[in-house]
mmCIF file of C-alpha atoms in Angstrom:
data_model
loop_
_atom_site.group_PDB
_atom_site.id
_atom_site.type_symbol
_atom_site.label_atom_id
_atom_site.label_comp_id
_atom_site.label_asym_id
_atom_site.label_seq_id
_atom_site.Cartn_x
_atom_site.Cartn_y
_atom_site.Cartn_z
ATOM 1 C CA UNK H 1 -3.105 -20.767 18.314
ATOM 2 C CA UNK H 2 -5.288 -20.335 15.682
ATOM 3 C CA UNK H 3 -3.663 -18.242 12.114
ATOM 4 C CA UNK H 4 -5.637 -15.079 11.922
ATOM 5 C CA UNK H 5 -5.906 -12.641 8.779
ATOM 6 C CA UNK H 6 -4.039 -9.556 9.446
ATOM 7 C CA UNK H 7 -4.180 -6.113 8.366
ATOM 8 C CA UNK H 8 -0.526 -4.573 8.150
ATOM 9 C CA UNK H 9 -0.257 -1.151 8.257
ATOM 10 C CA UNK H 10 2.603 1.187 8.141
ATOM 11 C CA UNK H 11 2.846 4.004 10.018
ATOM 12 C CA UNK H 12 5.923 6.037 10.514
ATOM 13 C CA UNK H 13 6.260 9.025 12.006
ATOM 14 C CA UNK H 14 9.666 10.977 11.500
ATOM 15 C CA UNK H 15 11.041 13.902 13.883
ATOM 16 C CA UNK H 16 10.509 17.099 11.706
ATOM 17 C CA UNK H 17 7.597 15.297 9.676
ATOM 18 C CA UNK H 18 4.816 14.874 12.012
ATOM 19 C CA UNK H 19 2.446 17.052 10.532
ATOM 20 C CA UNK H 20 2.698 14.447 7.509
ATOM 21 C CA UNK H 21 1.470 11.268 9.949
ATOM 22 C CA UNK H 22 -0.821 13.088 12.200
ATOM 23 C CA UNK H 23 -3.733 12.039 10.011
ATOM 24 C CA UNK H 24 -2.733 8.004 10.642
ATOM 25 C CA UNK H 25 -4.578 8.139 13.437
ATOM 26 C CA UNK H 26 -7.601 8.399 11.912
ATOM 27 C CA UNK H 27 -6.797 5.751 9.303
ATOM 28 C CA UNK H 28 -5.567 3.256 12.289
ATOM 29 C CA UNK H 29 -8.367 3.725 13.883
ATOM 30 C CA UNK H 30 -11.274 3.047 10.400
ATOM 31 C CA UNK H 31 -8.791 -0.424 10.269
ATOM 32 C CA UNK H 32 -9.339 -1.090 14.020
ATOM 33 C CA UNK H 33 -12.851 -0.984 13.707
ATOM 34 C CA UNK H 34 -13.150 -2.997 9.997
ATOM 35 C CA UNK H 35 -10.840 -5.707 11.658
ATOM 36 C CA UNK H 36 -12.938 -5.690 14.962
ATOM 37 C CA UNK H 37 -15.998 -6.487 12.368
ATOM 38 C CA UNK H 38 -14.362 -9.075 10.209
ATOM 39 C CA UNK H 39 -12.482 -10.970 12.613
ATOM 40 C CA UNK H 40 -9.078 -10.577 11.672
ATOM 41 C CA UNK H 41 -5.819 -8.428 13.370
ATOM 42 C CA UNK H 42 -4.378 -5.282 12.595
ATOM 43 C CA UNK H 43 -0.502 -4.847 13.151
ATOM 44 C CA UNK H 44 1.043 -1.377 13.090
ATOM 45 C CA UNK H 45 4.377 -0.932 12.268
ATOM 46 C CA UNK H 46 5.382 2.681 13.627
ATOM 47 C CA UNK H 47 9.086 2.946 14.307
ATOM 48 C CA UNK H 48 11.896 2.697 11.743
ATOM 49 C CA UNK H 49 13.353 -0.491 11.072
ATOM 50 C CA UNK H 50 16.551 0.868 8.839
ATOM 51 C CA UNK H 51 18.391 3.978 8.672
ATOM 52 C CA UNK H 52 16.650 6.353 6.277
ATOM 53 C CA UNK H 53 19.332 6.197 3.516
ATOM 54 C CA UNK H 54 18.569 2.683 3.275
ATOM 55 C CA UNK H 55 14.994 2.667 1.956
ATOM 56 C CA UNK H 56 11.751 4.684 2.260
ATOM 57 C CA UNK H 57 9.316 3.234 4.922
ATOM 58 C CA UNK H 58 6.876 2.328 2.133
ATOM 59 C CA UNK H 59 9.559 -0.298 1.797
ATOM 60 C CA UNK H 60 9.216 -1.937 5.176
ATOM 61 C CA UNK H 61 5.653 -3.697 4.022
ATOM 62 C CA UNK H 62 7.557 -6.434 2.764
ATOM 63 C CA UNK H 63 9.074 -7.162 6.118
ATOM 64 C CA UNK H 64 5.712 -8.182 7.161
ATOM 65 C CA UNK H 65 6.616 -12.147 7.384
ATOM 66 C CA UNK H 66 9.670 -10.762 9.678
ATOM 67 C CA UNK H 67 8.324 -8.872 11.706
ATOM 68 C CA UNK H 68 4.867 -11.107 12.635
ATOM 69 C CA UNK H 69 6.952 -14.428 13.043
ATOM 70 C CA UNK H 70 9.478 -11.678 15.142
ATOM 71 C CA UNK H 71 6.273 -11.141 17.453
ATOM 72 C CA UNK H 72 5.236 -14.431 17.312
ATOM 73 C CA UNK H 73 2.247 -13.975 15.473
ATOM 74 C CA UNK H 74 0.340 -16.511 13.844
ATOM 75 C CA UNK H 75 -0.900 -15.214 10.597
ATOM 76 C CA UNK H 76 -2.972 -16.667 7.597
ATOM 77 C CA UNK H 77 -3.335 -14.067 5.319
ATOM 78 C CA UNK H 78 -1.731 -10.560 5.307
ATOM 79 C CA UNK H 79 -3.220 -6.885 3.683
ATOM 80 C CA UNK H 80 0.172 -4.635 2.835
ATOM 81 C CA UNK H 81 -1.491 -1.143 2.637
ATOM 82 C CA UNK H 82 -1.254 2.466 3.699
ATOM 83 C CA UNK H 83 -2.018 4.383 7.178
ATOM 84 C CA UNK H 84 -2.994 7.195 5.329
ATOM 85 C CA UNK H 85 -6.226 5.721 3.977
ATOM 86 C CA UNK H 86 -9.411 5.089 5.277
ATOM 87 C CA UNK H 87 -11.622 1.917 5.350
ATOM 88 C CA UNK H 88 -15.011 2.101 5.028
ATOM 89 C CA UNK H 89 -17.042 0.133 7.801
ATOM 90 C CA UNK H 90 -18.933 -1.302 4.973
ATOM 91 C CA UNK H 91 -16.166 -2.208 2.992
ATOM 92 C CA UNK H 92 -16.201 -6.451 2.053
ATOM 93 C CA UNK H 93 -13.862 -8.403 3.175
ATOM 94 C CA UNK H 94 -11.566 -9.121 0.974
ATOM 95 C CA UNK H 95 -9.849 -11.591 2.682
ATOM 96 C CA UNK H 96 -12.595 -13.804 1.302
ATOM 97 C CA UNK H 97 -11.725 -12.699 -1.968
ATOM 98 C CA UNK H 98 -8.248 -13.982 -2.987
ATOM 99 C CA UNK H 99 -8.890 -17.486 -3.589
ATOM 100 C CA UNK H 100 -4.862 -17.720 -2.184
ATOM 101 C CA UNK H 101 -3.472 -15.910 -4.974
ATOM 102 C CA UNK H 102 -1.402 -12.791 -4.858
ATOM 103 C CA UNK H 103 -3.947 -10.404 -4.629
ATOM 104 C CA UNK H 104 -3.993 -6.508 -5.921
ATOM 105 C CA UNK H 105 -5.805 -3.715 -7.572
ATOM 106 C CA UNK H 106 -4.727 -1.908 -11.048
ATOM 107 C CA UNK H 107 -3.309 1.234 -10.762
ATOM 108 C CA UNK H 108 -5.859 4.364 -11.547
ATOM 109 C CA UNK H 109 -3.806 7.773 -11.286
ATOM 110 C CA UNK H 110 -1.060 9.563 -13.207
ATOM 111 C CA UNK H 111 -0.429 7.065 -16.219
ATOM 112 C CA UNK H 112 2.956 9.412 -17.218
ATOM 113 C CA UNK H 113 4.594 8.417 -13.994
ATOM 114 C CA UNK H 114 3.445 4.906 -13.913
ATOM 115 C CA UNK H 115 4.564 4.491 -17.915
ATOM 116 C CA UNK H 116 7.448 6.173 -16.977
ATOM 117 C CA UNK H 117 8.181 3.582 -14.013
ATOM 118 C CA UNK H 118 7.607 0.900 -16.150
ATOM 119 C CA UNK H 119 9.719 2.042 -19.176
ATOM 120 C CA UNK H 120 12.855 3.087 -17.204
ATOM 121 C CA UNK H 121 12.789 -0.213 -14.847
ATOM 122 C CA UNK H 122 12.744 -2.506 -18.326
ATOM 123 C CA UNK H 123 15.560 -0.597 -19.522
ATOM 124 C CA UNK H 124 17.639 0.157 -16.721
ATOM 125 C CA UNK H 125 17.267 -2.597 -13.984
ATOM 126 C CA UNK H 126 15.037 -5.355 -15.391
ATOM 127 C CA UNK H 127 15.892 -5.847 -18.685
ATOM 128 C CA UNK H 128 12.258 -7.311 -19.544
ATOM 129 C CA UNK H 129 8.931 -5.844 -19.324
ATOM 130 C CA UNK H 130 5.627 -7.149 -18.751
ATOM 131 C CA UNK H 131 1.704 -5.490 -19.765
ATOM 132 C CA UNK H 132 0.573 -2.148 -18.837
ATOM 133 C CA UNK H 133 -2.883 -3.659 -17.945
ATOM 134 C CA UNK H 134 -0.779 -5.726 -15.475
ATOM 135 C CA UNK H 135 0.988 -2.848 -13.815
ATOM 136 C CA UNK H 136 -1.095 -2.684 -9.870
ATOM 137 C CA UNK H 137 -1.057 -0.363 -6.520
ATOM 138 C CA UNK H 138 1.295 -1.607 -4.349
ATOM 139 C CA UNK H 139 -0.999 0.463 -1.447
ATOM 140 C CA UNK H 140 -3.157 -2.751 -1.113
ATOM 141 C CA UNK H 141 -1.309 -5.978 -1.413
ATOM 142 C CA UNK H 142 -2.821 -9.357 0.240
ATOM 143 C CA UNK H 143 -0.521 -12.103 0.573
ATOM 144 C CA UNK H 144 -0.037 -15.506 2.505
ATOM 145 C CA UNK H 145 3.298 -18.004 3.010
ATOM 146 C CA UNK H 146 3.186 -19.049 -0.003
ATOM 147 C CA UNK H 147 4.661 -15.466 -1.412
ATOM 148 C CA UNK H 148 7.156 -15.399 1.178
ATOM 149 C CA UNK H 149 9.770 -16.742 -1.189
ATOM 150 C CA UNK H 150 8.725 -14.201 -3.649
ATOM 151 C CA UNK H 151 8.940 -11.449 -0.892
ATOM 152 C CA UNK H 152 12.270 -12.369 -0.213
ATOM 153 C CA UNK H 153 13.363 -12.209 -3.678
ATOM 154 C CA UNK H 154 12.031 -9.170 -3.896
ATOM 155 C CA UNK H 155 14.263 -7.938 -0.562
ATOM 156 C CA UNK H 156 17.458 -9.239 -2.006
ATOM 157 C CA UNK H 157 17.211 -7.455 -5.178
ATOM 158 C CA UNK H 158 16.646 -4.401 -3.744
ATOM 159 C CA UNK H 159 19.437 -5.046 -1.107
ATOM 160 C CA UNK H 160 21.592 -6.059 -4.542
ATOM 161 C CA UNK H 161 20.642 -3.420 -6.973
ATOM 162 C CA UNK H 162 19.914 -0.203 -4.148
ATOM 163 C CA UNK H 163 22.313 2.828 -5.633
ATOM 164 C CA UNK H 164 21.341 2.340 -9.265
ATOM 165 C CA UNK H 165 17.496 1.669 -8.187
ATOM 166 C CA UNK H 166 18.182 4.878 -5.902
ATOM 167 C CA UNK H 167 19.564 6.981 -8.430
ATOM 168 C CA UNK H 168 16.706 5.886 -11.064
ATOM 169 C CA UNK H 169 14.464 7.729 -8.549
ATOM 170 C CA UNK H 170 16.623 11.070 -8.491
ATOM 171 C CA UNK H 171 17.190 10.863 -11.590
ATOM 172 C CA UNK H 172 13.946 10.200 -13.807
ATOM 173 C CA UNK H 173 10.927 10.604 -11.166
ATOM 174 C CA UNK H 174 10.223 7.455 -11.022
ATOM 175 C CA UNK H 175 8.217 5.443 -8.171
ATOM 176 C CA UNK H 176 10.054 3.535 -5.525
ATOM 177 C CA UNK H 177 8.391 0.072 -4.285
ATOM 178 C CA UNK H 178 5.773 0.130 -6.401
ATOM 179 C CA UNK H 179 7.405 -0.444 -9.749
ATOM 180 C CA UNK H 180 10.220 -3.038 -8.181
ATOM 181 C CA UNK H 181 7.085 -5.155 -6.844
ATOM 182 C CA UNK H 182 5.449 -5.109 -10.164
ATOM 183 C CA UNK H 183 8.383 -6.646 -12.160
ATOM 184 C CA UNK H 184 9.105 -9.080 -9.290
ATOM 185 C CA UNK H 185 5.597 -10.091 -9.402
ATOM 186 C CA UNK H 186 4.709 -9.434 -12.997
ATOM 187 C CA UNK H 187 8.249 -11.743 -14.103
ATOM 188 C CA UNK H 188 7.510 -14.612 -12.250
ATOM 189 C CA UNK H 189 5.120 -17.389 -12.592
ATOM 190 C CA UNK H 190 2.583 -16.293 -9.660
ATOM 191 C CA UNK H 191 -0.810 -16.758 -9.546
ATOM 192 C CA UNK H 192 -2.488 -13.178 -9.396
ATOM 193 C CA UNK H 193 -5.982 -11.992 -8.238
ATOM 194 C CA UNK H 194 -7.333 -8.323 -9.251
ATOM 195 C CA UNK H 195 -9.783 -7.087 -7.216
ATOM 196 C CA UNK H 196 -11.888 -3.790 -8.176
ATOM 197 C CA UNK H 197 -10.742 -0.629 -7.763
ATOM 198 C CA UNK H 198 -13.014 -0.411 -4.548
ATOM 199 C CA UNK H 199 -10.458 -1.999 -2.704
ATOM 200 C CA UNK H 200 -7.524 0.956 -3.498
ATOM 201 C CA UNK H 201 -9.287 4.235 -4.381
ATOM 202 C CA UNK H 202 -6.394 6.031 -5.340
ATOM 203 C CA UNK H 203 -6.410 9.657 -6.699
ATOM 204 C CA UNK H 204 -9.638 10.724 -5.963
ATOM 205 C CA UNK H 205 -9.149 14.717 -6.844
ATOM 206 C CA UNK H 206 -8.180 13.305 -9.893
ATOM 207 C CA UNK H 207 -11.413 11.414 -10.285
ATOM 208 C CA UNK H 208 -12.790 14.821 -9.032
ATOM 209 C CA UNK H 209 -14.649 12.769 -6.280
ATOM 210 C CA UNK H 210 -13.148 13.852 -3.753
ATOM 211 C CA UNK H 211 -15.895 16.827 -2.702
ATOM 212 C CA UNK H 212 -17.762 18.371 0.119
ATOM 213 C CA UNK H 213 -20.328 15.900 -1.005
ATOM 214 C CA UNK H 214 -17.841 12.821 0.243
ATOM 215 C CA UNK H 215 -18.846 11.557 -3.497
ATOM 216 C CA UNK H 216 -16.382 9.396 -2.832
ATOM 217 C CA UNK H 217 -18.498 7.680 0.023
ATOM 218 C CA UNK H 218 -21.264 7.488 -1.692
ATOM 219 C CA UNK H 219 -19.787 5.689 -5.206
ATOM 220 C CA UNK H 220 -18.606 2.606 -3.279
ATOM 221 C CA UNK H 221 -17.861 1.754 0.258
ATOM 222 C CA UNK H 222 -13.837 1.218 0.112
ATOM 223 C CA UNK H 223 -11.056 1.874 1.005
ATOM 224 C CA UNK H 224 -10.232 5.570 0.143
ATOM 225 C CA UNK H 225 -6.648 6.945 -0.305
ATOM 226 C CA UNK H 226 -5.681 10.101 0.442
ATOM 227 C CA UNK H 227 -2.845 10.414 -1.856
ATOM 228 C CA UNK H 228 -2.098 13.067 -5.059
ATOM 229 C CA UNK H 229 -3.942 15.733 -2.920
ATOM 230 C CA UNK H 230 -3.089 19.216 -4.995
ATOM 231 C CA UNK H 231 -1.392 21.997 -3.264
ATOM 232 C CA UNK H 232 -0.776 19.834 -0.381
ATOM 233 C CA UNK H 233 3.133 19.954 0.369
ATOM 234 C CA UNK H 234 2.136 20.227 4.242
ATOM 235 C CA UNK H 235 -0.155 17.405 4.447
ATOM 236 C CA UNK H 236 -2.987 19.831 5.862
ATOM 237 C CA UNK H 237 -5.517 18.555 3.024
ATOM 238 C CA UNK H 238 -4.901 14.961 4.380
ATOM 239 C CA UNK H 239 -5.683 15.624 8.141
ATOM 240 C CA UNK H 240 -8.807 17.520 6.909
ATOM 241 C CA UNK H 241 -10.052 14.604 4.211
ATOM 242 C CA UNK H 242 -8.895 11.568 6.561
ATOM 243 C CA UNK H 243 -10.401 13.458 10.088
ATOM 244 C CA UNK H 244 -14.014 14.598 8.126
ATOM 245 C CA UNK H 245 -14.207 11.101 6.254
ATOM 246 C CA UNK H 246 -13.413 9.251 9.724
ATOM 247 C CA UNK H 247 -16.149 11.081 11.367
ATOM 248 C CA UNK H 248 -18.660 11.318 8.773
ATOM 249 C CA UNK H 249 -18.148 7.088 8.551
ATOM 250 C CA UNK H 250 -17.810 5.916 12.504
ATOM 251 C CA UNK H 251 -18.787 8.880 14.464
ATOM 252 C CA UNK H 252 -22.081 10.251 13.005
#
């Protein structure tokens, strides 16, 4: 069987929480549609793999390798990202992009939390820092086999280092996977691609593109994340922005 390029989403729904992944559907269904185009797979992950106390589901990403040899699935390449984002149909591959190396975006959004990642992480866990200009969105990560060594790393020193990396997060606000991937990455001696910030729009109310106008449409055809939304504890703003952009891209 041939490796394909495959598009790993995770999806998780939660009893009590489904208002919060009611809009994946519409995300799952913009990646069916840009992996139907560009001839590669999409895999969703949507049930649990660990007991909540364990780790957050953004965590489960990096079980990718696990769970695709698990279903005997021959894979090339493999996008980490979010379910509660939408692809535009127009969107380039990136795939074709990577030339092989780790491949990310730099992080655009609230630079107080990400400095404040950073900082903390050196001083707590990592002992050693690396360049803000360095720091990336763990929402879109493309990897191959050659990163699953560094993927495993990165399980076992979460698995190693869990309550004080847990209590970090209660205690100074700081992210959760994103920062620990950053350091693993940013420490070691791989070979990393950034790709524009077309590829991870992040924060778009921030950019204040995010409009009845679908600005955000029209500025680049991406992938758009719906994440940072104000005044959006019950996820209502999501379903609205990832149902409208859905239909506005593959239904009109």
């Amino acid at each position: 069987m041939m490796k394909r390029n495959i598009v790993f989403l995770t999806a998780i729904t939660f009893p009590g929480q489904e208002h919060r992944s009611a809009p994946y559907e519409y995300g799952i269904k913009s990646w069916q549609h840009w992996c139907d185009k560009n001839d590669c797979d999409l895999f969703v992950l949507d049930e649990p793999i660990f007991e909540p106390e364990y780790c957050k589901p953004n965590f489960y990403r990096y079980w990718a390798f696990d769970l695709l040899e698990a279903n005997e699935i021959e894979y090339d390449q493999i996008c980490l990202t979010d379910a509660d984002c939408i692809i535009h149909p127009n969107c380039p591959n990136f795939f074709e992009l990577t030339e092989r190396k780790y491949t990310v975006t730099g992080t655009e959004g609230s630079m107080d939390w990400v400095c404040r990642s950073l900082e903390n992480y050196a001083k707590y866990i990592f002992k050693d820092s690396f360049p803000l200009h360095k720091y990336f969105n763990a929402g879109f990560q493309v990897i191959n086999e050659s990163h699953k060594e560094l993927i495993n790393k990165f399980k076992q020193f979460y698995a190693d280092n869990r309550e004080q990396i847990i209590w970090m997060q209660t205690n100074f606000g700081v992210g959760t996977d994103q920062p620990l991937i950053n350091f693993i990455v940013n420490l070691s001696d791989t070979e990393t691609k950034y790709l524009h910030y077309q590829f991870c729009m992040a924060d778009l109310a921030r950019k204040e593109i995010l409009d009845n106008d679908m600005t955000f449409t029209k500025v680049l055809p991406g992938i758009y994340q719906f994440n940072a939304i104000p005044d959006n504890d019950k996820a209502d703003k999501t379903m609205y922005w990832m149902k409208r952009t859905y239909e506005e891209l593959y239904e009109n």
